[in-house]
């Protein structure tokens, strides 16, 4: 996790620099008017990278060093089980369909469709999250 938080915070630093440069450049080029769309987009990108980097930094302090974080690690140190991955699930398709529905509601500014899409996104995300904690799969694994 040490590598990840460093990468994200380096990118965040670049985005902050680019935000200030872009805002100043557009203000100087257009006689004092800052181009707000690009400036806000760069600022939000900076905040997102900072949030991800902060999360990885927070997690990296609480877990042991992984092989990729140690300079003296061997390739064999990374062998073994990585984690559990779902062998097959229909929830990602449902989540994508729900996000597309919400996106269509946003594009055409149909608030009913946007609300329906957001509700479906929440339901599909919950279904994906709790897929292995309900029904027969839960009892079969434990």
Tab-separated table of N, CA and C in Angstrom:
chain	number	residue	atom	x	y	z
A	1	UNK	N	0.810	-1.199	0.000
A	1	UNK	CA	0.000	0.000	0.000
A	1	UNK	C	0.854	1.264	0.000
A	2	UNK	N	2.099	1.113	0.378
A	2	UNK	CA	2.992	2.256	0.412
A	2	UNK	C	3.178	2.857	-0.981
A	3	UNK	N	3.298	1.973	-1.961
A	3	UNK	CA	3.482	2.433	-3.333
A	3	UNK	C	2.241	3.153	-3.851
A	4	UNK	N	1.073	2.619	-3.546
A	4	UNK	CA	-0.170	3.189	-4.053
A	4	UNK	C	-0.415	4.594	-3.525
A	5	UNK	N	-0.232	4.787	-2.207
A	5	UNK	CA	-0.526	6.119	-1.689
A	5	UNK	C	0.474	7.138	-2.200
A	6	UNK	N	1.705	6.723	-2.414
A	6	UNK	CA	2.684	7.666	-2.970
A	6	UNK	C	2.322	8.065	-4.400
A	7	UNK	N	1.911	7.090	-5.199
A	7	UNK	CA	1.526	7.397	-6.591
A	7	UNK	C	0.349	8.362	-6.616
A	8	UNK	N	-0.695	8.067	-5.815
A	8	UNK	CA	-1.867	8.931	-5.816
A	8	UNK	C	-1.544	10.332	-5.317
A	9	UNK	N	-0.701	10.449	-4.308
A	9	UNK	CA	-0.401	11.783	-3.800
A	9	UNK	C	0.535	12.557	-4.730
A	10	UNK	N	1.372	11.873	-5.481
A	10	UNK	CA	2.185	12.554	-6.500
A	10	UNK	C	1.281	13.094	-7.602
A	11	UNK	N	0.330	12.278	-8.045
A	11	UNK	CA	-0.619	12.733	-9.063
A	11	UNK	C	-1.459	13.888	-8.525
A	12	UNK	N	-1.858	13.808	-7.246
A	12	UNK	CA	-2.638	14.888	-6.646
A	12	UNK	C	-1.833	16.187	-6.611
A	13	UNK	N	-0.560	16.099	-6.289
A	13	UNK	CA	0.280	17.292	-6.310
A	13	UNK	C	0.379	17.909	-7.700
A	14	UNK	N	0.527	17.049	-8.708
A	14	UNK	CA	0.557	17.548	-10.079
A	14	UNK	C	-0.765	18.211	-10.449
A	15	UNK	N	-1.881	17.595	-10.049
A	15	UNK	CA	-3.191	18.169	-10.378
A	15	UNK	C	-3.416	19.503	-9.679
A	16	UNK	N	-2.926	19.646	-8.462
A	16	UNK	CA	-3.042	20.936	-7.777
A	16	UNK	C	-2.222	21.995	-8.507
A	17	UNK	N	-1.013	21.641	-8.908
A	17	UNK	CA	-0.180	22.557	-9.689
A	17	UNK	C	-0.869	22.926	-11.008
A	18	UNK	N	-1.436	21.920	-11.685
A	18	UNK	CA	-2.117	22.163	-12.954
A	18	UNK	C	-3.362	23.031	-12.764
A	19	UNK	N	-4.052	22.865	-11.636
A	19	UNK	CA	-5.234	23.681	-11.357
A	19	UNK	C	-4.857	25.150	-11.220
A	20	UNK	N	-3.838	25.412	-10.437
A	20	UNK	CA	-3.399	26.801	-10.234
A	20	UNK	C	-2.890	27.385	-11.545
A	21	UNK	N	-2.090	26.617	-12.276
A	21	UNK	CA	-1.557	27.086	-13.551
A	21	UNK	C	-2.679	27.355	-14.558
A	22	UNK	N	-3.630	26.429	-14.657
A	22	UNK	CA	-4.740	26.580	-15.607
A	22	UNK	C	-5.609	27.787	-15.259
A	23	UNK	N	-5.927	27.907	-13.965
A	23	UNK	CA	-6.737	29.053	-13.551
A	23	UNK	C	-6.041	30.374	-13.817
A	24	UNK	N	-4.760	30.458	-13.475
A	24	UNK	CA	-4.008	31.688	-13.732
A	24	UNK	C	-3.835	31.971	-15.212
A	25	UNK	N	-3.583	30.934	-15.987
A	25	UNK	CA	-3.371	31.108	-17.420
A	25	UNK	C	-4.643	31.594	-18.113
A	26	UNK	N	-5.782	30.966	-17.766
A	26	UNK	CA	-7.024	31.397	-18.413
A	26	UNK	C	-7.426	32.796	-17.974
A	27	UNK	N	-7.113	33.160	-16.729
A	27	UNK	CA	-7.420	34.515	-16.268
A	27	UNK	C	-6.562	35.545	-16.999
A	28	UNK	N	-5.291	35.222	-17.188
A	28	UNK	CA	-4.405	36.156	-17.879
A	28	UNK	C	-4.737	36.245	-19.362
A	29	UNK	N	-5.174	35.151	-19.944
A	29	UNK	CA	-5.450	35.111	-21.386
A	29	UNK	C	-6.750	35.811	-21.748
A	30	UNK	N	-7.728	35.789	-20.854
A	30	UNK	CA	-9.026	36.367	-21.192
A	30	UNK	C	-9.301	37.670	-20.443
A	31	UNK	N	-8.301	38.283	-19.885
A	31	UNK	CA	-8.477	39.584	-19.243
A	31	UNK	C	-9.119	39.524	-17.873
A	32	UNK	N	-8.813	38.526	-17.089
A	32	UNK	CA	-9.302	38.466	-15.714
A	32	UNK	C	-10.414	37.462	-15.476
A	33	UNK	N	-10.958	36.863	-16.522
A	33	UNK	CA	-12.014	35.867	-16.364
A	33	UNK	C	-11.406	34.472	-16.304
A	34	UNK	N	-11.612	33.791	-15.195
A	34	UNK	CA	-11.133	32.417	-15.050
A	34	UNK	C	-12.116	31.486	-15.741
A	35	UNK	N	-11.603	30.509	-16.471
A	35	UNK	CA	-12.457	29.494	-17.093
A	35	UNK	C	-12.768	28.465	-16.012
A	36	UNK	N	-14.002	28.549	-15.465
A	36	UNK	CA	-14.345	27.808	-14.263
A	36	UNK	C	-14.552	26.321	-14.476
A	37	UNK	N	-15.009	25.911	-15.646
A	37	UNK	CA	-15.306	24.492	-15.856
A	37	UNK	C	-14.031	23.655	-15.736
A	38	UNK	N	-13.002	24.038	-16.455
A	38	UNK	CA	-11.746	23.291	-16.402
A	38	UNK	C	-11.066	23.393	-15.047
A	39	UNK	N	-11.140	24.579	-14.443
A	39	UNK	CA	-10.511	24.775	-13.136
A	39	UNK	C	-11.177	23.909	-12.068
A	40	UNK	N	-12.510	23.876	-12.080
A	40	UNK	CA	-13.230	23.061	-11.101
A	40	UNK	C	-13.004	21.574	-11.380
A	41	UNK	N	-12.958	21.181	-12.646
A	41	UNK	CA	-12.708	19.774	-12.986
A	41	UNK	C	-11.330	19.338	-12.489
A	42	UNK	N	-10.318	20.174	-12.676
A	42	UNK	CA	-8.984	19.853	-12.181
A	42	UNK	C	-8.947	19.825	-10.656
A	43	UNK	N	-9.663	20.755	-10.033
A	43	UNK	CA	-9.709	20.783	-8.575
A	43	UNK	C	-10.390	19.533	-8.020
A	44	UNK	N	-11.492	19.111	-8.632
A	44	UNK	CA	-12.172	17.905	-8.186
A	44	UNK	C	-11.316	16.661	-8.427
A	45	UNK	N	-10.564	16.646	-9.514
A	45	UNK	CA	-9.647	15.538	-9.759
A	45	UNK	C	-8.562	15.496	-8.691
A	46	UNK	N	-8.059	16.659	-8.304
A	46	UNK	CA	-7.085	16.737	-7.211
A	46	UNK	C	-7.669	16.186	-5.917
A	47	UNK	N	-8.902	16.585	-5.613
A	47	UNK	CA	-9.523	16.118	-4.380
A	47	UNK	C	-9.766	14.609	-4.403
A	48	UNK	N	-10.152	14.076	-5.546
A	48	UNK	CA	-10.377	12.635	-5.652
A	48	UNK	C	-9.076	11.867	-5.464
A	49	UNK	N	-8.004	12.313	-6.098
A	49	UNK	CA	-6.705	11.643	-5.923
A	49	UNK	C	-6.209	11.767	-4.490
A	50	UNK	N	-6.448	12.908	-3.857
A	50	UNK	CA	-6.064	13.086	-2.467
A	50	UNK	C	-6.848	12.143	-1.567
A	51	UNK	N	-8.144	11.986	-1.859
A	51	UNK	CA	-8.964	11.080	-1.069
A	51	UNK	C	-8.476	9.637	-1.204
A	52	UNK	N	-8.196	9.203	-2.422
A	52	UNK	CA	-7.694	7.837	-2.640
A	52	UNK	C	-6.326	7.649	-1.987
A	53	UNK	N	-5.443	8.609	-2.161
A	53	UNK	CA	-4.118	8.524	-1.539
A	53	UNK	C	-4.200	8.509	-0.027
A	54	UNK	N	-5.093	9.313	0.534
A	54	UNK	CA	-5.272	9.316	1.985
A	54	UNK	C	-5.812	7.994	2.493
A	55	UNK	N	-6.738	7.395	1.743
A	55	UNK	CA	-7.263	6.087	2.134
A	55	UNK	C	-6.167	5.033	2.117
A	56	UNK	N	-5.361	4.995	1.049
A	56	UNK	CA	-4.284	4.020	0.970
A	56	UNK	C	-3.226	4.264	2.048
A	57	UNK	N	-2.957	5.523	2.372
A	57	UNK	CA	-2.012	5.828	3.445
A	57	UNK	C	-2.551	5.334	4.775
A	58	UNK	N	-3.845	5.571	5.020
A	58	UNK	CA	-4.482	5.134	6.257
A	58	UNK	C	-4.432	3.617	6.388
A	59	UNK	N	-4.725	2.900	5.303
A	59	UNK	CA	-4.712	1.434	5.334
A	59	UNK	C	-3.279	0.916	5.466
A	60	UNK	N	-2.326	1.563	4.809
A	60	UNK	CA	-0.942	1.070	4.838
A	60	UNK	C	-0.339	1.120	6.236
A	61	UNK	N	-0.828	2.013	7.077
A	61	UNK	CA	-0.310	2.076	8.445
A	61	UNK	C	-0.846	0.944	9.314
A	62	UNK	N	-1.941	0.318	8.900
A	62	UNK	CA	-2.592	-0.692	9.728
A	62	UNK	C	-2.343	-2.131	9.291
A	63	UNK	N	-1.694	-2.327	8.160
A	63	UNK	CA	-1.419	-3.685	7.702
A	63	UNK	C	0.090	-3.891	7.640
A	64	UNK	N	0.481	-5.155	7.606
A	64	UNK	CA	1.897	-5.470	7.473
A	64	UNK	C	2.375	-5.124	6.065
A	65	UNK	N	3.674	-4.952	5.927
A	65	UNK	CA	4.235	-4.658	4.611
A	65	UNK	C	4.006	-5.835	3.666
A	66	UNK	N	3.581	-5.519	2.474
A	66	UNK	CA	3.411	-6.541	1.448
A	66	UNK	C	4.746	-6.731	0.731
A	67	UNK	N	4.898	-7.825	-0.007
A	67	UNK	CA	6.170	-8.033	-0.713
A	67	UNK	C	6.519	-6.888	-1.665
A	68	UNK	N	5.532	-6.308	-2.321
A	68	UNK	CA	5.832	-5.223	-3.262
A	68	UNK	C	6.220	-3.923	-2.570
A	69	UNK	N	6.031	-3.851	-1.259
A	69	UNK	CA	6.438	-2.670	-0.509
A	69	UNK	C	7.831	-2.796	0.097
A	70	UNK	N	8.408	-3.981	0.047
A	70	UNK	CA	9.728	-4.213	0.631
A	70	UNK	C	10.789	-4.275	-0.464
A	71	UNK	N	11.880	-3.544	-0.332
A	71	UNK	CA	12.923	-3.585	-1.359
A	71	UNK	C	13.717	-4.896	-1.362
A	72	UNK	N	13.703	-5.639	-0.258
A	72	UNK	CA	14.464	-6.880	-0.186
A	72	UNK	C	13.615	-8.120	-0.485
A	73	UNK	N	12.391	-7.941	-0.956
A	73	UNK	CA	11.478	-9.064	-1.187
A	73	UNK	C	11.875	-9.859	-2.425
A	74	UNK	N	11.598	-11.143	-2.373
A	74	UNK	CA	11.818	-12.047	-3.500
A	74	UNK	C	10.488	-12.266	-4.220
A	75	UNK	N	10.560	-12.754	-5.442
A	75	UNK	CA	9.351	-13.023	-6.214
A	75	UNK	C	8.491	-14.069	-5.516
A	76	UNK	N	9.134	-15.055	-4.917
A	76	UNK	CA	8.402	-16.136	-4.247
A	76	UNK	C	7.611	-15.629	-3.035
A	77	UNK	N	7.975	-14.471	-2.486
A	77	UNK	CA	7.239	-13.932	-1.338
A	77	UNK	C	5.805	-13.558	-1.698
A	78	UNK	N	5.555	-13.295	-2.964
A	78	UNK	CA	4.214	-12.927	-3.408
A	78	UNK	C	3.360	-14.105	-3.804
A	79	UNK	N	3.877	-15.321	-3.701
A	79	UNK	CA	3.113	-16.504	-4.097
A	79	UNK	C	2.068	-16.830	-3.039
A	80	UNK	N	1.063	-17.568	-3.461
A	80	UNK	CA	0.031	-18.000	-2.530
A	80	UNK	C	-1.312	-17.401	-2.879
A	81	UNK	N	-2.250	-17.587	-1.966
A	81	UNK	CA	-3.612	-17.112	-2.196
A	81	UNK	C	-3.663	-15.599	-2.088
A	82	UNK	N	-4.309	-14.976	-3.048
A	82	UNK	CA	-4.432	-13.524	-3.058
A	82	UNK	C	-5.710	-13.085	-2.362
A	83	UNK	N	-6.793	-13.797	-2.636
A	83	UNK	CA	-8.074	-13.439	-2.036
A	83	UNK	C	-9.189	-14.184	-2.725
A	84	UNK	N	-10.409	-13.824	-2.393
A	84	UNK	CA	-11.570	-14.475	-2.982
A	84	UNK	C	-12.128	-13.603	-4.092
A	85	UNK	N	-12.365	-14.202	-5.244
A	85	UNK	CA	-12.952	-13.506	-6.374
A	85	UNK	C	-14.180	-14.280	-6.822
A	86	UNK	N	-15.238	-13.586	-7.090
A	86	UNK	CA	-16.493	-14.221	-7.466
A	86	UNK	C	-16.344	-14.972	-8.788
A	87	UNK	N	-16.736	-16.244	-8.828
A	87	UNK	CA	-16.602	-17.004	-10.063
A	87	UNK	C	-17.604	-16.578	-11.134
A	88	UNK	N	-18.698	-16.011	-10.749
A	88	UNK	CA	-19.691	-15.560	-11.722
A	88	UNK	C	-20.817	-14.845	-11.013
A	89	UNK	N	-21.152	-13.685	-11.483
A	89	UNK	CA	-22.203	-12.907	-10.849
A	89	UNK	C	-22.884	-12.050	-11.909
A	90	UNK	N	-24.184	-11.886	-11.759
A	90	UNK	CA	-24.933	-11.026	-12.663
A	90	UNK	C	-25.093	-9.611	-12.115
A	91	UNK	N	-24.681	-9.378	-10.890
A	91	UNK	CA	-24.840	-8.059	-10.285
A	91	UNK	C	-24.051	-6.955	-10.995
A	92	UNK	N	-22.845	-7.184	-11.490
A	92	UNK	CA	-22.174	-6.092	-12.212
A	92	UNK	C	-22.941	-5.623	-13.449
A	93	UNK	N	-23.592	-6.567	-14.145
A	93	UNK	CA	-24.411	-6.187	-15.297
A	93	UNK	C	-25.594	-5.335	-14.843
A	94	UNK	N	-26.225	-5.747	-13.747
A	94	UNK	CA	-27.347	-4.967	-13.217
A	94	UNK	C	-26.919	-3.594	-12.741
A	95	UNK	N	-25.745	-3.522	-12.155
A	95	UNK	CA	-25.225	-2.244	-11.698
A	95	UNK	C	-24.934	-1.320	-12.882
A	96	UNK	N	-24.369	-1.879	-13.948
A	96	UNK	CA	-24.103	-1.084	-15.150
A	96	UNK	C	-25.395	-0.614	-15.792
A	97	UNK	N	-26.405	-1.472	-15.823
A	97	UNK	CA	-27.702	-1.106	-16.392
A	97	UNK	C	-28.361	-0.011	-15.559
A	98	UNK	N	-28.257	-0.114	-14.242
A	98	UNK	CA	-28.824	0.906	-13.360
A	98	UNK	C	-28.092	2.242	-13.529
A	99	UNK	N	-26.765	2.194	-13.653
A	99	UNK	CA	-25.999	3.431	-13.867
A	99	UNK	C	-26.340	4.054	-15.211
A	100	UNK	N	-26.553	3.227	-16.235
A	100	UNK	CA	-26.954	3.746	-17.539
A	100	UNK	C	-28.329	4.392	-17.463
A	101	UNK	N	-29.230	3.804	-16.699
A	101	UNK	CA	-30.562	4.391	-16.525
A	101	UNK	C	-30.467	5.748	-15.838
A	102	UNK	N	-29.669	5.829	-14.781
A	102	UNK	CA	-29.478	7.099	-14.092
A	102	UNK	C	-28.794	8.118	-15.007
A	103	UNK	N	-27.853	7.656	-15.810
A	103	UNK	CA	-27.180	8.550	-16.756
A	103	UNK	C	-28.130	9.094	-17.816
A	104	UNK	N	-29.006	8.246	-18.301
A	104	UNK	CA	-29.993	8.716	-19.281
A	104	UNK	C	-30.935	9.739	-18.652
A	105	UNK	N	-31.296	9.509	-17.402
A	105	UNK	CA	-32.139	10.485	-16.711
A	105	UNK	C	-31.431	11.810	-16.529
A	106	UNK	N	-30.128	11.769	-16.310
A	106	UNK	CA	-29.350	12.993	-16.161
A	106	UNK	C	-29.166	13.704	-17.498
A	107	UNK	N	-28.904	12.915	-18.545
A	107	UNK	CA	-28.689	13.510	-19.872
A	107	UNK	C	-29.939	14.221	-20.373
A	108	UNK	N	-31.083	13.578	-20.230
A	108	UNK	CA	-32.333	14.157	-20.732
A	108	UNK	C	-33.086	14.944	-19.667
A	109	UNK	N	-32.490	15.092	-18.500
A	109	UNK	CA	-33.019	15.831	-17.364
A	109	UNK	C	-34.459	15.422	-17.042
A	110	UNK	N	-34.625	14.102	-16.984
A	110	UNK	CA	-35.884	13.519	-16.542
A	110	UNK	C	-35.684	13.068	-15.102
A	111	UNK	N	-36.205	13.856	-14.186
A	111	UNK	CA	-35.933	13.605	-12.779
A	111	UNK	C	-36.500	12.270	-12.308
A	112	UNK	N	-37.609	11.854	-12.862
A	112	UNK	CA	-38.176	10.564	-12.477
A	112	UNK	C	-37.251	9.420	-12.893
A	113	UNK	N	-36.659	9.540	-14.095
A	113	UNK	CA	-35.744	8.504	-14.565
A	113	UNK	C	-34.429	8.531	-13.781
A	114	UNK	N	-33.975	9.718	-13.453
A	114	UNK	CA	-32.773	9.859	-12.630
A	114	UNK	C	-32.995	9.251	-11.242
A	115	UNK	N	-34.138	9.544	-10.638
A	115	UNK	CA	-34.453	8.977	-9.327
A	115	UNK	C	-34.571	7.466	-9.365
A	116	UNK	N	-35.228	6.948	-10.406
A	116	UNK	CA	-35.345	5.506	-10.556
A	116	UNK	C	-33.970	4.872	-10.746
A	117	UNK	N	-33.139	5.484	-11.570
A	117	UNK	CA	-31.795	4.968	-11.809
A	117	UNK	C	-30.954	4.970	-10.551
A	118	UNK	N	-31.025	6.034	-9.765
A	118	UNK	CA	-30.256	6.091	-8.522
A	118	UNK	C	-30.737	5.047	-7.513
A	119	UNK	N	-32.047	4.834	-7.453
A	119	UNK	CA	-32.581	3.790	-6.587
A	119	UNK	C	-32.091	2.418	-7.042
A	120	UNK	N	-32.098	2.181	-8.354
A	120	UNK	CA	-31.606	0.913	-8.876
A	120	UNK	C	-30.107	0.742	-8.646
A	121	UNK	N	-29.347	1.831	-8.724
A	121	UNK	CA	-27.908	1.763	-8.443
A	121	UNK	C	-27.684	1.340	-6.995
A	122	UNK	N	-28.430	1.917	-6.084
A	122	UNK	CA	-28.285	1.555	-4.664
A	122	UNK	C	-28.654	0.096	-4.444
A	123	UNK	N	-29.763	-0.345	-5.040
A	123	UNK	CA	-30.181	-1.740	-4.877
A	123	UNK	C	-29.171	-2.710	-5.490
A	124	UNK	N	-28.670	-2.390	-6.686
A	124	UNK	CA	-27.701	-3.271	-7.345
A	124	UNK	C	-26.374	-3.298	-6.579
A	125	UNK	N	-25.954	-2.159	-6.054
A	125	UNK	CA	-24.715	-2.126	-5.267
A	125	UNK	C	-24.875	-2.943	-3.989
A	126	UNK	N	-26.025	-2.853	-3.356
A	126	UNK	CA	-26.275	-3.679	-2.162
A	126	UNK	C	-26.311	-5.154	-2.533
A	127	UNK	N	-26.926	-5.490	-3.669
A	127	UNK	CA	-26.951	-6.875	-4.106
A	127	UNK	C	-25.560	-7.412	-4.376
A	128	UNK	N	-24.729	-6.604	-5.006
A	128	UNK	CA	-23.354	-7.013	-5.279
A	128	UNK	C	-22.550	-7.152	-3.983
A	129	UNK	N	-22.754	-6.217	-3.072
A	129	UNK	CA	-22.009	-6.227	-1.824
A	129	UNK	C	-22.377	-7.414	-0.937
A	130	UNK	N	-23.670	-7.716	-0.856
A	130	UNK	CA	-24.139	-8.761	0.056
A	130	UNK	C	-24.437	-10.076	-0.643
A	131	UNK	N	-23.902	-10.269	-1.838
A	131	UNK	CA	-24.179	-11.475	-2.616
A	131	UNK	C	-23.806	-12.746	-1.867
A	132	UNK	N	-22.728	-12.748	-1.165
A	132	UNK	CA	-22.260	-13.957	-0.484
A	132	UNK	C	-22.622	-13.974	0.991
A	133	UNK	N	-23.509	-13.091	1.419
A	133	UNK	CA	-23.930	-13.063	2.815
A	133	UNK	C	-25.399	-13.420	2.980
A	134	UNK	N	-26.052	-13.859	1.906
A	134	UNK	CA	-27.473	-14.173	1.982
A	134	UNK	C	-27.756	-15.526	1.351
A	135	UNK	N	-28.876	-16.088	1.724
A	135	UNK	CA	-29.400	-17.275	1.057
A	135	UNK	C	-28.548	-18.518	1.213
A	136	UNK	N	-28.570	-19.361	0.186
A	136	UNK	CA	-27.907	-20.661	0.236
A	136	UNK	C	-26.390	-20.535	0.163
A	137	UNK	N	-25.889	-19.496	-0.447
A	137	UNK	CA	-24.428	-19.341	-0.547
A	137	UNK	C	-23.805	-19.120	0.823
A	138	UNK	N	-24.518	-18.382	1.684
A	138	UNK	CA	-23.981	-18.117	3.012
A	138	UNK	C	-23.888	-19.407	3.818
A	139	UNK	N	-24.903	-20.230	3.751
A	139	UNK	CA	-24.880	-21.468	4.529
A	139	UNK	C	-23.927	-22.488	3.931
A	140	UNK	N	-23.720	-22.448	2.615
A	140	UNK	CA	-22.821	-23.417	1.979
A	140	UNK	C	-21.364	-23.124	2.312
A	141	UNK	N	-21.023	-21.832	2.490
A	141	UNK	CA	-19.634	-21.482	2.754
A	141	UNK	C	-19.258	-21.676	4.212
A	142	UNK	N	-20.220	-21.528	5.111
A	142	UNK	CA	-19.880	-21.584	6.547
A	142	UNK	C	-20.238	-22.885	7.102
